[in-house]
């Protein structure tokens, strides 16, 4: 059974175009999906995409789900780094959790309310 | 097949009749590799369980637990990699498997600590061993690692894809989930939905997986994991994708193991030393031995051949001082059923403080013995079936610097392997 890490955050948007980057750390392998409401924006092992204009995104929610597989024999740590960037600011969120065993997984269920 | 087995069994029995027993240790063909845990090697122990703390707190607890009533507890075996004691969010998978020189040293340095007790005729006490190993060159990823990386990414993507539906309020049953996921896969295949972006995988490879495996895996996962009556769809989807159904461990575990077996050039070093505490008193402590290993290995890209060159120093400093310098070369070749290994070790030795009779053969005197010797072994193994392997090892052992004895090595044996789970290569 994989661990599930659930987090909920507020992202105070600035102006301009909002972009999002998601990367996995600790030498682990995995994939991430990004959804804006019920719309899938992309699935991949690294995420670097444009969400849209901040003026059109107010009060919307971004769901990020990352599945990290423990393939690093030296560490059971897994981590996800999410970076939001717009014309006014850049904010980075980092989450970390240990997998239960080699070959196991940690699923990060992240919710960002855009305000 | 029966004929081949019968022939091999008769040959084995015939050889066994002529074989003289040798200890497994004296015929170990892995002597040219640096030990994975130098501290255990220097104490000559093979611990049943090894503590591998992965956080600073766990390391602290392990160190505290190794001391009891102010004395070292025997049979402690501890191994840890200082760099990995904390999370490293900036180290991607790519950084991990193809790191820079400086980064590689940090990632591969591991420390081992072990304790044991001794109790001989004259005294008793504790022994402490410590060791460090690291890799200067780590080779490159094998084709097997590349394939397993792709397979792990595809498996994980499928789970992530199914996870996207846990907020879809129009899904109330597993059948509806299956219909939606399969429709999404079809849309990816016909180009009306975006394919996942996976490093190292071409659209053709992703489509091949979606067409040939993904649909079946989703159907099987839903069929084998019925939804519980009081379970919400969100919880059902979380359960489905967090259990073995959509995230099988076997492929990721095989990948983890395969990463540790790269091809190309590897350069590894290790050092180790031990301390003894006779009567558990620090003021009586001694450093009885120390070792240092460096091994240069080349593993062929088809993973069937390997060459090892090893330089090893071992010193022993109790009673008499002995220093050994070993230079070894080994060749290993294996195919699906047959493996061959040839190992040669040259040893230059110097033993000081040896008591021997003087020239008149009437009085004992202290002398120094210096010399050279070598050891050559050849091992052949033939796999009769997945369960049975025949082994034969012959060779010449070192000549002992003082005692003249038998130096012929022979061992014939049969290994029985228990069946293990197979990983499906995608």
PDB file of C-alpha atoms in Angstrom, chain A residues 1-2 4 24-33 35 38 40 43-45 63 65 67 69 71-75 77 79 81 94 96 98 101-105 107 109, chain B residues 54-55 84-89 91-93 96 149 153 155-157 160-161 163-164 166-167 184 196-199 238 241-243 247-249 252-253 255-256 259-260:
ATOM      1  CA  UNK A   1       0.000   0.000   0.000  1.00  0.00           C
ATOM      2  CA  UNK A   2       1.462   3.348  -1.029  1.00  0.00           C
ATOM      3  CA  UNK A   4      -0.817   9.232   0.233  1.00  0.00           C
ATOM      4  CA  UNK A  24      10.459  15.112  -8.365  1.00  0.00           C
ATOM      5  CA  UNK A  25      13.584  14.898  -6.195  1.00  0.00           C
ATOM      6  CA  UNK A  26      15.665  12.439  -4.170  1.00  0.00           C
ATOM      7  CA  UNK A  27      16.696  10.584  -7.317  1.00  0.00           C
ATOM      8  CA  UNK A  28      13.272   8.963  -7.517  1.00  0.00           C
ATOM      9  CA  UNK A  29      11.208   8.307 -10.618  1.00  0.00           C
ATOM     10  CA  UNK A  30       7.554   9.120 -11.168  1.00  0.00           C
ATOM     11  CA  UNK A  31       4.857  11.020 -12.992  1.00  0.00           C
ATOM     12  CA  UNK A  32       2.697  14.027 -12.280  1.00  0.00           C
ATOM     13  CA  UNK A  33      -0.696  15.106 -13.569  1.00  0.00           C
ATOM     14  CA  UNK A  35      -5.617  19.554 -13.614  1.00  0.00           C
ATOM     15  CA  UNK A  38     -11.787  18.988 -14.141  1.00  0.00           C
ATOM     16  CA  UNK A  40      -6.333  17.836 -17.526  1.00  0.00           C
ATOM     17  CA  UNK A  43       0.744  14.290 -17.531  1.00  0.00           C
ATOM     18  CA  UNK A  44       4.481  13.664 -17.518  1.00  0.00           C
ATOM     19  CA  UNK A  45       7.593  12.935 -15.514  1.00  0.00           C
ATOM     20  CA  UNK A  63      -4.967  19.782  -8.617  1.00  0.00           C
ATOM     21  CA  UNK A  65      -1.069  14.510  -8.314  1.00  0.00           C
ATOM     22  CA  UNK A  67       3.340   9.476  -7.909  1.00  0.00           C
ATOM     23  CA  UNK A  69       8.439   5.487  -7.021  1.00  0.00           C
ATOM     24  CA  UNK A  71      13.955   3.406  -7.055  1.00  0.00           C
ATOM     25  CA  UNK A  72      16.911   5.023  -5.257  1.00  0.00           C
ATOM     26  CA  UNK A  73      18.486   2.213  -3.252  1.00  0.00           C
ATOM     27  CA  UNK A  74      20.310   4.741  -1.025  1.00  0.00           C
ATOM     28  CA  UNK A  75      17.235   6.643   0.129  1.00  0.00           C
ATOM     29  CA  UNK A  77      12.863   9.806   0.703  1.00  0.00           C
ATOM     30  CA  UNK A  79       9.891  14.793  -2.703  1.00  0.00           C
ATOM     31  CA  UNK A  81       8.679  20.655  -5.768  1.00  0.00           C
ATOM     32  CA  UNK A  94       8.302  21.516  -1.490  1.00  0.00           C
ATOM     33  CA  UNK A  96       8.801  15.335   1.288  1.00  0.00           C
ATOM     34  CA  UNK A  98       9.572   8.555   2.977  1.00  0.00           C
ATOM     35  CA  UNK A 101      10.124   0.225   1.200  1.00  0.00           C
ATOM     36  CA  UNK A 102      12.193  -0.040  -1.941  1.00  0.00           C
ATOM     37  CA  UNK A 103       9.892  -0.261  -4.974  1.00  0.00           C
ATOM     38  CA  UNK A 104       7.093   1.370  -3.008  1.00  0.00           C
ATOM     39  CA  UNK A 105       5.450   4.667  -3.845  1.00  0.00           C
ATOM     40  CA  UNK A 107       1.351   9.682  -3.907  1.00  0.00           C
ATOM     41  CA  UNK A 109      -2.364  14.787  -3.721  1.00  0.00           C
TER      42      UNK A 109
ATOM     43  CA  UNK B  54      17.802   6.882   6.729  1.00  0.00           C
ATOM     44  CA  UNK B  55      17.271   9.915   8.989  1.00  0.00           C
ATOM     45  CA  UNK B  84      20.994  10.514   1.962  1.00  0.00           C
ATOM     46  CA  UNK B  85      20.164  11.052   5.649  1.00  0.00           C
ATOM     47  CA  UNK B  86      17.959  13.953   4.587  1.00  0.00           C
ATOM     48  CA  UNK B  87      15.644  14.605   1.676  1.00  0.00           C
ATOM     49  CA  UNK B  88      17.290  16.003  -1.496  1.00  0.00           C
ATOM     50  CA  UNK B  89      14.505  17.693  -3.485  1.00  0.00           C
ATOM     51  CA  UNK B  91      18.336  15.705  -7.092  1.00  0.00           C
ATOM     52  CA  UNK B  92      16.294  14.421 -10.030  1.00  0.00           C
ATOM     53  CA  UNK B  93      16.317  10.842 -11.248  1.00  0.00           C
ATOM     54  CA  UNK B  96      20.988  10.363  -9.550  1.00  0.00           C
ATOM     55  CA  UNK B 149      13.017   2.993 -16.445  1.00  0.00           C
ATOM     56  CA  UNK B 153       7.383   5.341 -16.022  1.00  0.00           C
ATOM     57  CA  UNK B 155       3.198   1.806 -15.156  1.00  0.00           C
ATOM     58  CA  UNK B 156       3.253   4.898 -12.961  1.00  0.00           C
ATOM     59  CA  UNK B 157       1.639   7.028 -15.674  1.00  0.00           C
ATOM     60  CA  UNK B 160      -1.614   8.757 -12.359  1.00  0.00           C
ATOM     61  CA  UNK B 161      -4.067   8.761 -15.268  1.00  0.00           C
ATOM     62  CA  UNK B 163      -6.071   9.101 -10.329  1.00  0.00           C
ATOM     63  CA  UNK B 164      -7.272  12.048 -12.423  1.00  0.00           C
ATOM     64  CA  UNK B 166     -11.230  10.763  -8.485  1.00  0.00           C
ATOM     65  CA  UNK B 167     -12.816  14.222  -8.627  1.00  0.00           C
ATOM     66  CA  UNK B 184      -9.342   8.537 -22.607  1.00  0.00           C
ATOM     67  CA  UNK B 196       1.794  11.816 -21.591  1.00  0.00           C
ATOM     68  CA  UNK B 197       5.189  13.536 -21.929  1.00  0.00           C
ATOM     69  CA  UNK B 198       7.718  10.996 -20.711  1.00  0.00           C
ATOM     70  CA  UNK B 199      11.469  11.555 -20.971  1.00  0.00           C
ATOM     71  CA  UNK B 238      -7.113   6.025  -4.275  1.00  0.00           C
ATOM     72  CA  UNK B 241      -3.948   3.187  -7.584  1.00  0.00           C
ATOM     73  CA  UNK B 242      -2.059   2.941  -4.336  1.00  0.00           C
ATOM     74  CA  UNK B 243      -2.128  -0.851  -4.148  1.00  0.00           C
ATOM     75  CA  UNK B 247       1.550   0.208  -8.975  1.00  0.00           C
ATOM     76  CA  UNK B 248       3.256  -3.186  -8.981  1.00  0.00           C
ATOM     77  CA  UNK B 249       6.465  -3.122  -6.945  1.00  0.00           C
ATOM     78  CA  UNK B 252      10.477  -0.537  -9.629  1.00  0.00           C
ATOM     79  CA  UNK B 253      12.451  -2.931  -7.403  1.00  0.00           C
ATOM     80  CA  UNK B 255      15.008  -0.942 -11.639  1.00  0.00           C
ATOM     81  CA  UNK B 256      16.478  -0.046  -8.258  1.00  0.00           C
ATOM     82  CA  UNK B 259      20.791   0.986 -11.381  1.00  0.00           C
ATOM     83  CA  UNK B 260      23.363  -0.503  -9.004  1.00  0.00           C
TER      84      UNK B 260
END
